[in-house]
Coordinates of C-alpha atoms in Angstrom, one line a residue:
Chain A
G1 CA 92.6 35.9 -82.2
E2 CA 96.3 35.3 -83.0
N3 CA 98.4 32.4 -81.7
V4 CA 102.1 32.4 -81.7
E5 CA 104.3 29.1 -81.2
Q6 CA 108.1 29.6 -80.6
H7 CA 110.6 27.0 -80.7
P8 CA 112.6 25.5 -79.4
S9 CA 112.1 26.5 -75.7
T10 CA 115.8 26.1 -74.7
L11 CA 118.8 26.4 -76.9
S12 CA 122.4 25.8 -76.2
V13 CA 125.4 26.8 -78.5
Q14 CA 129.0 27.1 -78.4
E15 CA 130.5 30.6 -78.6
G16 CA 130.9 31.4 -82.0
D17 CA 128.4 29.3 -83.6
S18 CA 124.9 30.6 -84.9
A19 CA 121.5 30.2 -83.2
V20 CA 118.2 30.2 -84.8
I21 CA 114.8 30.5 -83.1
K22 CA 111.9 30.0 -84.7
C23 CA 108.1 31.3 -84.7
T24 CA 104.7 30.5 -86.3
Y25 CA 101.7 32.5 -86.2
S26 CA 98.0 31.7 -86.9
D27 CA 96.6 35.0 -88.3
S28 CA 97.5 35.8 -91.8
A29 CA 96.5 39.4 -91.2
S30 CA 99.4 39.8 -88.9
N31 CA 102.2 41.9 -90.4
Y32 CA 104.4 43.2 -87.8
F33 CA 106.7 41.0 -85.9
P34 CA 109.3 42.1 -83.2
W35 CA 111.8 40.2 -81.1
Y36 CA 112.4 41.0 -77.6
K37 CA 115.5 40.0 -75.8
Q38 CA 115.1 39.4 -71.6
E39 CA 118.3 39.2 -69.8
L40 CA 118.3 37.6 -66.2
G41 CA 116.7 39.9 -63.7
K42 CA 115.7 42.3 -66.5
G43 CA 112.7 43.3 -68.6
P44 CA 112.4 42.5 -72.1
Q45 CA 114.2 44.8 -74.7
L46 CA 113.3 45.3 -78.6
I47 CA 116.3 44.3 -80.5
I48 CA 114.9 43.8 -84.1
D49 CA 111.4 44.0 -85.7
I50 CA 110.0 43.3 -89.2
R51 CA 107.1 44.0 -91.1
S52 CA 105.5 42.0 -93.8
N53 CA 106.4 43.9 -96.7
V54 CA 110.2 42.7 -96.1
G55 CA 111.2 39.3 -96.4
E56 CA 114.6 39.8 -94.1
K57 CA 116.0 42.3 -91.9
K58 CA 119.6 42.4 -90.6
D59 CA 121.3 44.6 -87.6
Q60 CA 125.0 43.5 -87.4
R61 CA 124.9 39.9 -85.9
I62 CA 121.2 39.5 -85.6
A63 CA 118.8 39.2 -88.4
V64 CA 115.1 38.2 -89.0
T65 CA 113.5 36.6 -91.9
L66 CA 109.8 36.2 -92.7
N67 CA 107.8 34.0 -94.8
K68 CA 104.5 35.0 -95.0
T69 CA 103.3 32.1 -97.2
A70 CA 104.2 29.7 -94.5
K71 CA 103.4 32.2 -91.7
H72 CA 106.7 31.7 -90.0
F73 CA 109.6 33.9 -88.9
S74 CA 112.9 33.4 -87.3
L75 CA 115.6 35.1 -85.5
H76 CA 119.3 34.3 -86.4
I77 CA 122.2 35.4 -84.3
T78 CA 125.6 34.7 -85.8
E79 CA 128.9 34.7 -84.1
T80 CA 127.1 34.2 -80.9
Q81 CA 129.1 35.6 -77.6
P82 CA 128.4 35.0 -74.1
E83 CA 126.4 38.2 -73.8
D84 CA 123.8 36.9 -76.1
S85 CA 122.8 34.4 -73.3
A86 CA 119.1 35.5 -72.7
V87 CA 115.5 34.5 -73.2
Y88 CA 114.3 35.8 -76.6
F89 CA 110.7 36.2 -77.4
C90 CA 108.9 36.6 -80.6
A91 CA 105.8 38.6 -81.1
A92 CA 103.2 39.4 -83.8
S93 CA 100.4 41.9 -84.2
M94 CA 98.2 43.3 -87.1
G95 CA 99.4 46.6 -88.5
T96 CA 96.0 48.1 -88.4
G97 CA 96.0 47.5 -84.4
T98 CA 97.6 48.9 -81.5
A99 CA 100.7 47.9 -79.4
S100 CA 98.3 46.4 -77.0
K101 CA 97.4 43.6 -79.9
L102 CA 100.9 42.0 -79.6
T103 CA 100.5 38.3 -79.3
F104 CA 103.8 37.0 -77.8
G105 CA 105.6 33.6 -78.2
T106 CA 106.4 31.6 -74.9
G107 CA 110.2 32.5 -75.3
T108 CA 113.6 30.7 -76.0
R109 CA 116.1 30.5 -73.3
L110 CA 119.3 30.8 -75.4
Q111 CA 122.8 29.7 -73.4
V112 CA 126.0 30.5 -75.2
T113 CA 128.8 28.3 -73.6
L114 CA 132.5 28.9 -73.7
Chain B
E1 CA 117.5 58.3 -63.8
T2 CA 116.5 57.1 -67.3
G3 CA 114.1 54.3 -68.6
V4 CA 111.2 52.7 -66.8
T5 CA 111.6 51.9 -63.0
Q6 CA 109.6 49.6 -60.9
T7 CA 109.4 49.2 -57.0
P8 CA 109.4 47.1 -55.2
R9 CA 111.7 44.4 -57.0
H10 CA 110.3 41.7 -54.8
L11 CA 107.1 41.4 -52.8
V12 CA 105.8 38.6 -50.6
M13 CA 102.2 39.0 -49.5
G14 CA 99.7 37.0 -47.8
M15 CA 96.3 36.5 -49.5
T16 CA 94.5 39.1 -47.3
N17 CA 97.1 41.7 -47.7
K18 CA 96.7 45.1 -49.6
K19 CA 99.8 46.1 -51.4
S20 CA 100.7 48.4 -54.5
L21 CA 103.1 48.0 -57.3
K22 CA 104.7 51.4 -58.7
C23 CA 106.0 52.1 -62.1
E24 CA 107.7 55.4 -63.2
Q25 CA 108.9 56.0 -66.8
H26 CA 111.4 59.0 -67.6
L27 CA 111.1 58.6 -71.4
G28 CA 108.3 61.1 -72.1
H29 CA 106.0 58.5 -73.1
N30 CA 102.3 58.8 -73.2
A31 CA 101.0 55.2 -73.0
M32 CA 101.9 52.6 -70.1
Y33 CA 101.2 49.0 -69.7
W34 CA 101.1 46.3 -67.0
Y35 CA 101.9 42.6 -68.1
K36 CA 101.9 39.6 -66.3
Q37 CA 104.8 37.1 -66.8
S38 CA 104.4 33.7 -65.8
A39 CA 106.7 30.9 -66.3
K40 CA 106.5 28.9 -69.8
K41 CA 103.4 31.3 -70.8
P42 CA 103.3 34.2 -73.2
L43 CA 103.4 37.7 -71.7
E44 CA 99.8 38.5 -70.6
L45 CA 98.5 42.1 -71.4
M46 CA 96.8 43.3 -68.3
F47 CA 95.9 47.0 -68.5
V48 CA 96.9 49.9 -71.0
Y49 CA 96.7 53.7 -70.4
S50 CA 97.1 56.2 -73.0
L51 CA 97.3 59.8 -72.1
E52 CA 96.2 58.6 -68.4
E53 CA 92.9 57.0 -69.6
R54 CA 92.6 53.4 -69.6
V55 CA 91.9 52.0 -73.1
E56 CA 92.1 48.5 -72.3
N57 CA 91.3 46.1 -69.6
N58 CA 92.0 42.4 -70.8
S59 CA 89.3 40.6 -68.5
V60 CA 91.5 41.1 -65.2
P61 CA 90.1 40.1 -62.1
S62 CA 88.8 43.0 -60.0
R63 CA 91.5 41.9 -57.1
F64 CA 94.0 44.0 -59.5
S65 CA 93.2 47.6 -59.8
P66 CA 95.3 50.0 -61.9
E67 CA 95.8 53.6 -61.4
C68 CA 97.7 56.1 -63.8
P69 CA 97.5 59.7 -62.0
N70 CA 99.8 61.4 -64.8
S71 CA 101.6 60.0 -67.9
S72 CA 104.9 59.4 -65.9
H73 CA 103.5 57.1 -63.0
L74 CA 101.3 54.0 -62.9
F75 CA 100.2 51.7 -60.1
L76 CA 98.8 48.4 -59.6
H77 CA 96.9 48.0 -56.4
L78 CA 96.6 44.6 -55.1
H79 CA 94.0 43.0 -52.9
T80 CA 93.0 39.6 -51.8
L81 CA 95.2 37.8 -54.0
Q82 CA 95.4 33.9 -54.7
P83 CA 98.4 32.2 -55.0
E84 CA 98.0 31.5 -58.8
D85 CA 98.7 35.1 -59.0
S86 CA 102.3 34.8 -58.1
A87 CA 104.3 35.8 -61.1
L88 CA 106.7 38.7 -62.6
Y89 CA 104.7 41.9 -63.1
L90 CA 106.0 43.9 -65.9
C91 CA 105.5 47.6 -66.6
A92 CA 105.9 49.1 -70.0
S93 CA 105.7 52.4 -71.6
S94 CA 105.6 53.7 -75.3
Q95 CA 105.1 56.7 -77.3
G96 CA 101.8 56.4 -78.5
T97 CA 100.0 53.2 -79.1
A98 CA 100.5 52.4 -82.7
Y99 CA 101.1 48.6 -83.5
N100 CA 104.8 49.4 -84.1
S101 CA 105.4 51.4 -81.1
P102 CA 108.3 49.8 -79.3
L103 CA 107.4 48.8 -75.8
H104 CA 110.2 49.7 -73.2
F105 CA 109.8 47.6 -70.1
G106 CA 110.9 47.9 -66.6
N107 CA 112.8 45.3 -64.8
G108 CA 109.6 43.9 -63.0
T109 CA 108.2 43.2 -59.5
R110 CA 108.3 39.5 -58.6
L111 CA 105.4 38.7 -56.5
T112 CA 104.7 36.0 -54.2
V113 CA 101.5 35.3 -52.8
T114 CA 101.5 32.8 -49.9

């Protein structure tokens, strides 16, 4: 089955700096890659996703890039703000499957310091 | 109230107790999920219900018993749990079960088994 590895497990950046979280996946058939943000005491929330026919996708200060050849994808957050502090999860699934086939990474705890 | 609501937020139970977790979604979705979240581990899918029918059971021990009486409500009945079952239990819903159906999570029930 699919295996998703996520790095780093913790990340501390100063407000205004950029943050990058990287994930690798094992199954070359995977073609859908969402990112979820989990704030303290809350459930995960989808923040951005990308399909394998797209190399990059942006939404305001967040962007995701995908390298299918290397089987890795990354989340980029620019101009970080204190409210970006949370745990971020990457995930991967095959486009022919169902939502239940999502495989999640182990999470990255992002701390944005003032 | 909107979104996905889980009760109780916290639960402490002995190994011989019987308790139930409740989830209610107000999004009009037709699929509901139970996930287990343990520290430093990926989110683990437990059960999936689509149109009130269980469509997936990921080799979960029988001491966990789900129930979906309608598309808005989901329960997880617990009995004879083990200390290793202590975790955050997350309920989620989605519109359809396609691979790219965004999951909407509740805030979870923090379960401690003593």
